[in-house]
Short mmCIF file of C-alpha atoms and ligand atoms in Angstrom, two decimals:
data_model
loop_
_atom_site.label_atom_id
_atom_site.label_comp_id
_atom_site.label_asym_id
_atom_site.label_seq_id
_atom_site.Cartn_x
_atom_site.Cartn_y
_atom_site.Cartn_z
CA MET A 1 10.38 -2.64 -9.41
CA ILE A 2 6.55 -2.05 -10.64
CA PRO A 3 6.29 1.45 -11.83
CA ARG A 4 3.64 3.47 -10.51
CA GLU A 5 2.13 3.67 -13.50
CA ASP A 6 1.36 -0.27 -14.76
CA VAL A 7 -0.78 -0.11 -11.04
CA TRP A 8 -2.73 2.81 -12.18
CA GLU A 9 -3.40 0.81 -15.54
CA ILE A 10 -4.42 -2.06 -13.58
CA LEU A 11 -6.61 0.86 -11.88
CA ARG A 12 -7.83 2.42 -15.45
CA GLY A 13 -9.06 -1.23 -15.74
CA TYR A 14 -11.02 -1.58 -13.19
CA ASP A 15 -14.73 -1.27 -12.24
CA ARG A 16 -14.93 1.95 -10.37
CA GLN A 17 -18.82 1.35 -8.56
CA ARG A 18 -17.22 -1.79 -7.63
CA ILE A 19 -14.08 -1.55 -5.64
CA SER A 20 -13.63 -3.42 -3.24
CA LEU A 21 -10.70 -3.27 0.06
CA ALA A 22 -9.06 -6.33 0.55
CA THR A 23 -6.01 -6.71 3.61
CA MET A 24 -4.51 -9.88 5.40
CA CYS A 25 -6.41 -11.29 8.52
CA SER A 26 -3.91 -9.63 10.96
CA HIS A 27 -2.92 -6.96 12.79
CA SER A 28 -5.98 -4.48 12.23
CA ALA A 29 -8.10 -6.39 9.93
CA LEU A 30 -10.78 -5.78 12.48
CA GLN A 31 -11.43 -1.96 12.17
CA ILE A 32 -10.12 -1.82 8.12
CA PHE A 33 -13.36 -4.51 7.44
CA HIS A 34 -15.24 -2.51 10.13
CA GLY A 35 -15.00 0.99 8.58
CA ALA A 36 -14.97 0.05 5.33
CA ARG A 37 -18.22 -1.46 5.43
CA LEU A 38 -18.99 1.67 7.41
CA GLU A 39 -18.14 3.69 4.29
CA GLY A 40 -20.06 0.86 1.64
CA PHE A 41 -17.57 -1.16 0.39
CA ARG A 42 -16.80 -4.62 0.34
CA THR A 43 -14.27 -6.34 1.85
CA ILE A 44 -12.30 -9.06 0.90
CA GLY A 45 -9.78 -10.71 4.19
CA ILE A 46 -6.78 -12.67 2.71
CA CYS A 47 -7.02 -15.61 5.22
CA THR A 48 -5.24 -18.64 6.05
CA GLN A 49 -8.00 -21.50 6.80
CA ASP A 50 -7.20 -21.61 10.64
CA ARG A 51 -7.68 -17.98 11.06
CA VAL A 52 -11.63 -17.98 9.17
CA GLU A 53 -13.16 -19.38 12.39
CA THR A 54 -12.03 -16.18 14.59
CA TYR A 55 -12.10 -12.89 11.63
CA SER A 56 -16.61 -14.41 11.17
CA ALA A 57 -16.71 -14.33 14.32
CA PHE A 58 -17.26 -10.67 14.94
CA PRO A 59 -20.08 -9.92 12.54
CA LEU A 60 -19.58 -6.44 11.34
CA ALA A 61 -16.00 -6.95 10.96
CA ARG A 62 -16.46 -10.46 8.82
CA PRO A 63 -14.71 -9.27 5.45
CA ASP A 64 -17.48 -9.79 2.80
CA GLU A 65 -15.71 -13.01 1.53
CA PHE A 66 -12.33 -14.10 2.02
CA ILE A 67 -9.37 -15.80 0.23
CA VAL A 68 -7.70 -18.18 1.43
CA VAL A 69 -3.95 -19.03 1.40
CA ASP A 70 -1.67 -21.90 2.67
CA ARG A 71 0.45 -18.97 3.98
CA PHE A 72 0.15 -15.03 3.98
CA SER A 73 3.21 -14.47 1.21
CA SER A 74 0.88 -16.60 -1.12
CA ILE A 75 -0.35 -13.22 -1.98
CA LEU A 76 1.80 -13.00 -4.33
CA ASN A 77 1.44 -16.19 -5.70
CA PRO A 78 -0.64 -15.48 -9.62
CA GLY A 79 -4.11 -17.38 -8.07
CA PRO A 80 -4.49 -14.63 -5.26
CA GLN A 81 -3.44 -11.50 -7.45
CA ASP A 82 -5.73 -12.59 -10.48
CA GLU A 83 -8.83 -13.21 -7.83
CA LEU A 84 -8.47 -10.06 -6.13
CA ARG A 85 -8.25 -7.78 -9.35
CA SER A 86 -10.66 -9.93 -10.49
CA LYS A 87 -12.50 -7.85 -7.76
CA ASN A 88 -11.63 -5.09 -8.28
CA ALA A 89 -9.91 -5.08 -5.16
CA ILE A 90 -7.51 -1.70 -3.60
CA ILE A 91 -5.82 -3.97 -1.02
CA ILE A 92 -5.09 -1.83 1.98
CA PRO A 93 -1.37 -2.54 4.07
CA HIS A 94 -0.86 -2.78 7.72
CA GLY A 95 2.26 -4.21 9.62
CA SER A 96 1.69 -7.54 9.13
CA PHE A 97 1.34 -7.62 5.56
CA VAL A 98 4.57 -5.92 5.45
CA GLU A 99 6.19 -8.39 7.69
CA TYR A 100 4.78 -11.20 6.01
CA VAL A 101 5.25 -10.00 2.46
CA GLY A 102 7.97 -7.56 2.80
CA ALA A 103 8.16 -3.88 1.35
CA GLY A 104 11.19 -5.49 -1.89
CA LYS A 105 7.83 -7.64 -2.99
CA ILE A 106 5.26 -5.71 -2.41
CA ILE A 107 7.50 -3.24 -4.65
CA ASN A 108 8.84 -5.89 -7.36
CA ASN A 109 6.11 -8.52 -7.61
CA LEU A 110 2.36 -7.12 -6.35
CA ARG A 111 0.32 -6.08 -9.37
CA VAL A 112 -2.50 -5.27 -7.30
CA PRO A 113 -3.73 -1.15 -6.61
CA MET A 114 -2.52 -0.82 -3.27
CA TYR A 115 -3.84 1.59 -1.28
CA GLY A 116 -1.22 4.37 -0.34
CA ASN A 117 2.69 4.84 -1.62
CA ARG A 118 4.54 1.52 -1.91
CA MET A 119 8.24 3.79 -1.65
CA SER A 120 6.99 4.48 1.84
CA LEU A 121 6.76 0.66 3.43
CA VAL A 122 10.56 0.44 1.60
CA TRP A 123 11.67 3.87 4.04
CA GLU A 124 10.09 2.27 6.77
CA THR A 125 11.77 -0.89 6.65
CA ASP A 126 14.90 -0.24 6.53
CA ARG A 127 16.91 1.25 9.37
CA ARG A 128 19.44 3.81 7.54
CA LYS A 129 16.90 4.70 5.16
CA GLN A 130 14.63 5.57 8.33
CA ARG A 131 16.67 7.76 10.51
CA GLU A 132 18.03 9.89 7.17
CA TRP A 133 14.30 10.84 7.06
CA LEU A 134 13.41 11.41 10.35
CA GLU A 135 16.49 12.98 11.01
CA SER A 136 15.87 15.33 7.68
CA SER A 137 13.17 16.39 9.48
CA LYS A 138 15.02 17.76 12.46
CA LEU A 139 13.29 15.65 14.52
CA VAL A 140 15.46 14.07 17.48
CA VAL A 141 16.52 10.73 17.49
CA PRO A 142 18.27 8.73 19.89
CA LYS A 143 21.85 8.42 19.54
CA GLU A 144 23.38 5.04 17.30
CA ILE A 145 26.48 2.84 19.64
CA PRO A 146 28.51 1.91 16.14
CA SER A 147 30.28 -0.93 17.90
CA PRO A 148 29.64 -2.81 21.03
CA SER A 149 32.82 -2.53 22.28
CA LYS A 150 31.79 1.72 22.66
CA ILE A 151 28.85 0.59 24.37
CA ALA A 152 29.61 3.01 28.03
CA GLY A 153 26.04 3.40 30.02
CA LYS A 154 22.70 2.14 29.42
CA VAL A 155 21.73 0.99 25.58
CA PHE A 156 18.86 -0.67 23.71
CA VAL A 157 19.71 -3.92 21.04
CA LYS A 158 17.15 -4.21 18.03
CA PHE A 159 17.31 -7.08 15.56
CA HIS A 160 16.46 -6.41 11.99
CA GLY A 161 13.03 -6.10 10.78
CA ALA A 162 9.24 -5.53 12.67
CA ARG A 163 9.22 -7.73 15.55
CA GLY A 164 7.01 -5.42 17.42
CA GLY A 165 10.60 -5.57 20.18
CA LYS A 166 10.06 -9.22 20.07
CA GLY A 167 13.75 -10.36 22.08
CA PHE A 168 15.18 -7.17 22.51
CA LEU A 169 17.56 -6.21 24.97
CA THR A 170 19.23 -3.75 27.41
CA ALA A 171 22.33 -3.69 28.91
CA ARG A 172 25.09 -1.33 29.61
CA SER A 173 28.85 -2.66 28.69
CA PRO A 174 30.21 -5.09 25.84
CA GLN A 175 30.66 -7.18 28.54
CA GLU A 176 27.12 -7.77 29.37
CA PHE A 177 25.99 -7.25 25.78
CA ARG A 178 28.39 -10.18 24.86
CA ARG A 179 26.84 -12.77 28.05
CA ARG A 180 23.19 -10.94 27.58
CA MET A 181 22.54 -11.76 23.45
CA LYS A 182 24.70 -15.59 24.71
CA GLU A 183 21.59 -16.37 26.70
CA MET A 184 18.70 -14.75 24.25
CA LEU A 185 20.17 -17.08 21.84
CA LYS A 186 20.74 -19.98 24.16
CA ARG A 187 17.03 -19.55 24.86
CA GLY A 188 15.83 -19.11 21.24
CA LYS A 189 14.92 -15.57 21.49
CA ILE A 190 17.19 -14.85 18.47
CA GLN A 191 18.87 -16.66 15.89
CA ALA A 192 22.44 -16.58 14.53
CA LYS A 193 21.04 -14.30 11.46
CA ASP A 194 19.98 -12.12 13.70
CA ALA A 195 23.27 -11.65 15.83
CA GLU A 196 24.84 -10.22 12.91
CA ASP A 197 22.26 -7.52 12.06
CA PHE A 198 20.91 -5.10 15.41
CA SER A 199 21.26 -2.00 16.03
CA ILE A 200 22.43 0.31 19.31
CA GLN A 201 21.01 2.72 20.44
CA GLU A 202 20.89 4.90 23.41
CA PHE A 203 18.40 4.00 26.18
CA VAL A 204 15.74 6.43 25.76
CA VAL A 205 14.06 7.52 29.02
CA GLY A 206 10.36 9.05 29.30
CA VAL A 207 7.11 8.20 28.77
CA ARG A 208 5.69 6.74 25.17
CA TYR A 209 3.62 8.27 22.96
CA TYR A 210 2.50 6.84 19.46
CA LEU A 211 1.47 9.38 17.77
CA HIS A 212 -1.31 8.27 15.03
CA PHE A 213 -1.51 11.06 12.18
CA PHE A 214 -3.55 11.06 9.16
CA LEU A 215 -2.20 12.57 5.96
CA SER A 216 -5.41 13.64 3.84
CA ILE A 217 -5.56 15.45 -0.10
CA THR A 218 -9.45 14.93 -0.63
CA GLU A 219 -10.46 16.89 2.39
CA ASP A 220 -9.92 19.90 3.41
CA ILE A 221 -10.12 20.00 7.18
CA GLY A 222 -6.65 19.47 9.35
CA LEU A 223 -3.14 20.80 9.91
CA ASN A 224 -1.65 22.35 6.38
CA VAL A 225 1.07 20.76 4.80
CA GLY A 226 1.88 22.16 1.34
CA GLU A 227 -0.92 19.92 -0.72
CA GLY A 228 -3.50 17.97 2.26
CA ARG A 229 -3.86 18.45 5.20
CA LEU A 230 -2.62 16.72 8.70
CA GLU A 231 -4.87 15.05 11.07
CA LEU A 232 -4.27 13.28 14.08
CA LEU A 233 -6.02 10.38 14.79
CA GLY A 234 -5.35 9.23 17.85
CA ILE A 235 -2.51 8.53 20.35
CA ASP A 236 -1.90 4.56 22.26
CA LYS A 237 1.09 3.78 24.24
CA ARG A 238 2.00 -0.43 24.49
CA VAL A 239 1.51 -3.12 26.54
CA GLU A 240 4.93 -5.16 27.44
CA PRO A 241 5.82 -7.33 30.33
CA ILE A 242 8.77 -4.55 31.40
CA ASP A 243 5.90 -2.43 31.84
CA GLU A 244 4.55 -4.60 35.19
CA SER A 245 7.77 -5.24 35.58
CA TYR A 246 7.06 -3.89 39.35
CA ARG A 247 4.59 -6.97 39.82
CA GLY A 248 7.94 -9.36 40.24
CA LEU A 249 9.02 -6.93 43.46
CA PRO A 250 11.61 -7.14 45.52
CA ASP A 251 13.03 -9.88 43.74
CA VAL A 252 12.20 -9.21 39.33
CA PRO A 253 11.56 -12.37 37.75
CA SER A 254 13.51 -11.83 34.30
CA GLU A 255 10.90 -13.07 31.93
CA PHE A 256 9.66 -9.55 32.59
CA PHE A 257 12.23 -8.13 31.14
CA ASP A 258 10.81 -8.62 27.72
CA TYR A 259 9.34 -5.34 25.04
CA THR A 260 7.72 -7.72 23.14
CA VAL A 261 4.24 -5.82 22.54
CA THR A 262 1.86 -7.71 23.92
CA GLY A 263 -1.28 -4.74 23.25
CA ASN A 264 -2.42 -1.06 23.37
CA GLN A 265 -3.71 1.15 25.84
CA PRO A 266 -4.83 4.65 25.27
CA VAL A 267 -3.39 8.12 26.29
CA ILE A 268 -3.78 11.53 25.25
CA LEU A 269 -0.93 14.03 25.62
CA ARG A 270 -1.05 17.33 28.31
CA GLU A 271 -2.26 19.68 25.77
CA SER A 272 0.06 22.04 25.92
CA LEU A 273 2.37 19.55 23.66
CA LEU A 274 -0.16 19.21 20.99
CA PRO A 275 1.79 21.48 18.35
CA GLU A 276 5.02 20.77 19.03
CA VAL A 277 3.59 17.30 17.64
CA MET A 278 1.48 18.32 15.05
CA ASP A 279 4.62 20.03 13.74
CA MET A 280 6.61 16.77 14.26
CA GLY A 281 3.98 14.93 11.28
CA ARG A 282 3.70 18.27 9.07
CA ARG A 283 7.73 17.78 9.08
CA VAL A 284 8.17 13.74 8.44
CA VAL A 285 5.48 14.76 5.74
CA GLU A 286 7.08 17.65 4.11
CA VAL A 287 10.80 15.88 4.16
CA SER A 288 8.47 12.72 2.46
CA ARG A 289 7.44 13.75 -0.22
CA LYS A 290 11.55 15.20 -1.22
CA LEU A 291 12.64 11.41 -0.72
CA PHE A 292 9.62 9.22 -2.62
CA GLU A 293 7.51 11.13 -4.44
CA PRO A 294 4.80 11.40 -3.47
CA GLY A 295 5.51 11.14 -0.45
CA LEU A 296 3.05 9.57 2.60
CA ILE A 297 -0.19 8.93 2.13
CA GLY A 298 -2.78 8.81 4.19
CA PRO A 299 -2.38 6.88 7.83
CA PHE A 300 1.44 6.65 9.44
CA CYS A 301 2.71 6.68 12.58
CA LEU A 302 5.54 8.45 15.36
CA GLU A 303 7.24 6.44 18.25
CA THR A 304 8.03 8.91 20.53
CA ILE A 305 9.31 8.60 24.15
CA TYR A 306 9.25 12.13 25.63
CA HIS A 307 10.84 13.41 28.44
CA PRO A 308 10.03 16.87 30.53
CA ASP A 309 13.49 17.86 30.10
CA LYS A 310 14.88 15.75 26.94
CA GLY A 311 11.73 17.06 24.81
CA PHE A 312 10.34 14.26 22.02
CA LYS A 313 13.10 11.62 21.10
CA VAL A 314 10.98 9.69 17.66
CA PHE A 315 13.08 6.35 17.96
CA GLU A 316 10.45 4.95 15.02
CA VAL A 317 7.98 5.76 11.90
CA SER A 318 5.33 3.46 10.69
CA ALA A 319 4.27 4.44 7.05
CA ARG A 320 0.83 2.80 7.21
CA ILE A 321 -1.64 1.65 9.67
CA VAL A 322 -0.30 0.72 13.29
CA ALA A 323 -2.20 -2.12 15.48
CA GLY A 324 -2.37 1.16 18.68
CA THR A 325 -5.41 2.40 16.47
CA ASN A 326 -7.42 -0.74 16.84
CA LEU A 327 -8.30 1.33 20.28
CA TYR A 328 -10.57 3.30 18.39
CA PRO A 329 -12.87 1.63 16.53
CA LEU A 330 -15.26 4.59 16.56
CA GLY A 331 -13.14 7.27 17.13
CA SER A 332 -10.53 8.60 19.39
CA PRO A 333 -10.29 11.78 22.13
CA TYR A 334 -8.79 13.30 18.67
CA SER A 335 -10.74 12.27 16.01
CA CYS A 336 -13.70 13.14 17.55
CA TYR A 337 -12.58 17.23 17.67
CA VAL A 338 -11.91 16.47 13.61
CA PHE A 339 -14.89 14.28 12.65
CA GLU A 340 -19.17 14.51 13.73
CA GLN A 341 -19.41 11.43 12.71
CA PRO A 342 -16.95 8.58 14.43
CA MET A 343 -13.34 8.12 12.99
CA SER A 344 -11.32 5.34 13.20
CA THR A 345 -8.20 5.30 11.19
CA GLY A 346 -9.63 2.60 9.06
CA ARG A 347 -13.04 4.14 8.62
CA ARG A 348 -10.17 6.96 7.50
CA ILE A 349 -8.60 5.00 4.96
CA ALA A 350 -12.68 4.09 3.69
CA LEU A 351 -13.64 7.37 2.91
CA ASP A 352 -10.42 8.42 1.46
CA VAL A 353 -11.17 6.30 -1.11
CA ARG A 354 -14.45 7.24 -1.31
CA LYS A 355 -13.77 10.84 -1.30
CA ALA A 356 -10.77 10.44 -4.63
CA ARG A 357 -12.96 7.80 -6.58
CA ARG A 358 -15.49 10.60 -6.64
CA MET A 359 -12.90 13.38 -7.08
CA GLY A 360 -11.74 11.53 -9.60
CA ARG A 361 -8.01 11.48 -7.87
CA LEU A 362 -8.24 8.11 -6.76
CA HIS A 363 -4.57 7.04 -8.55
CA GLU A 364 -2.82 9.63 -6.76
CA ILE A 365 -4.17 7.73 -3.12
CA ILE A 366 -2.87 4.34 -5.23
CA TYR A 367 0.48 2.69 -5.33
P1 LIG B 1 10.26 -1.15 18.16
O1 LIG B 1 9.88 -2.60 17.21
O2 LIG B 1 11.69 -0.40 17.98
O3 LIG B 1 8.99 0.02 18.11
O4 LIG B 1 10.47 -1.03 19.65
C1 LIG B 1 9.74 -1.95 20.80
C2 LIG B 1 9.68 -1.40 22.22
O5 LIG B 1 11.19 -1.05 23.03
C3 LIG B 1 8.92 0.08 22.39
O6 LIG B 1 7.87 0.09 22.31
C4 LIG B 1 9.63 0.96 23.22
O7 LIG B 1 9.14 0.20 24.43
C5 LIG B 1 11.24 -0.06 23.34
N1 LIG B 1 12.08 1.05 22.72
C6 LIG B 1 12.41 0.92 21.44
N2 LIG B 1 13.66 1.04 21.53
C7 LIG B 1 14.52 2.29 22.44
C8 LIG B 1 15.03 3.13 22.52
N3 LIG B 1 15.45 4.11 22.21
N4 LIG B 1 14.83 3.50 24.24
C9 LIG B 1 14.36 2.85 25.39
N5 LIG B 1 13.80 1.73 25.02
C10 LIG B 1 13.05 1.39 23.46
#
């Protein structure tokens, strides 16, 4: 594991007036580049050749330059890392970055300063750690079913890794579980190794809300959380084929039973639920500080399902920018009550870097 002091040492060698913000051309990159530009930063897109054209097609969100790699995981090769350091780059992590590179490799092999706390990526990608974090934060999480033989009632089966719901399935009995797993394997929806590494949860009923938070140590606005302030920057809901299954009524084609995330929709929450939401965010931050010092930095998301009788259940925490924030490049129905100027999460990150630099606290938001 690369110690934080080593990353700080690299940062000390940077020309602070020439810092550039870099990210992988995927996930929420357009928003990150757009926001960085608005805050006056130079941007670098780490990109495969086949995507350069697409990422060039958005003049206000196109990176100032590309570092072309044969595949995204090659970012860890010495060439791209040298180039990033020579350009005083700070990497902004997002979901695809974590998925393609892997949290383990990020903490062991990435010798480029990264915005946020890399340890939070380890805690978000390890299912057991994530559960420990959420439970210690006194959040209600979906019940785990220890083995397929214990299935009694509708369950939700998930496979390892951030795969945007791909291949997830539901079952009501051990027999149905086995039958559906076989089907998924046969149809190539899951691989043999997935069939060994899954978790079974109660199927949570209710409305989904994906809460976009931002923890800041450089602004004096938002909800007080000890050393920092917590902002709610937006809420979204994912769009998955299952949401449209009613269109196949009365004989719904089986392809509709698919939870793959294909997009996002904006939502706002009944206002009386906001105090509870803010409190959930605060608790997750406080516990993160105990579990992995200095805890969360910048954006994170709680993925929840709310039902009036059952309250909020939190089925996932993402410890970095989430793609649902792409809905709000010019701000959201919540960020407009925090900032006078249009504020996306991408821009918020860049603002944090700019402020921290001015305050001489850049190292505090980097690992
Ligand atoms: P995830 O990859 O964990 O974010 O889950 C992908 C999608 O699966 C979510 O957006 C939800 O629609 C659904 N989902 C996840 N966990 C549950 C659960 N325990 N019960 C019902 N639906 C779930």
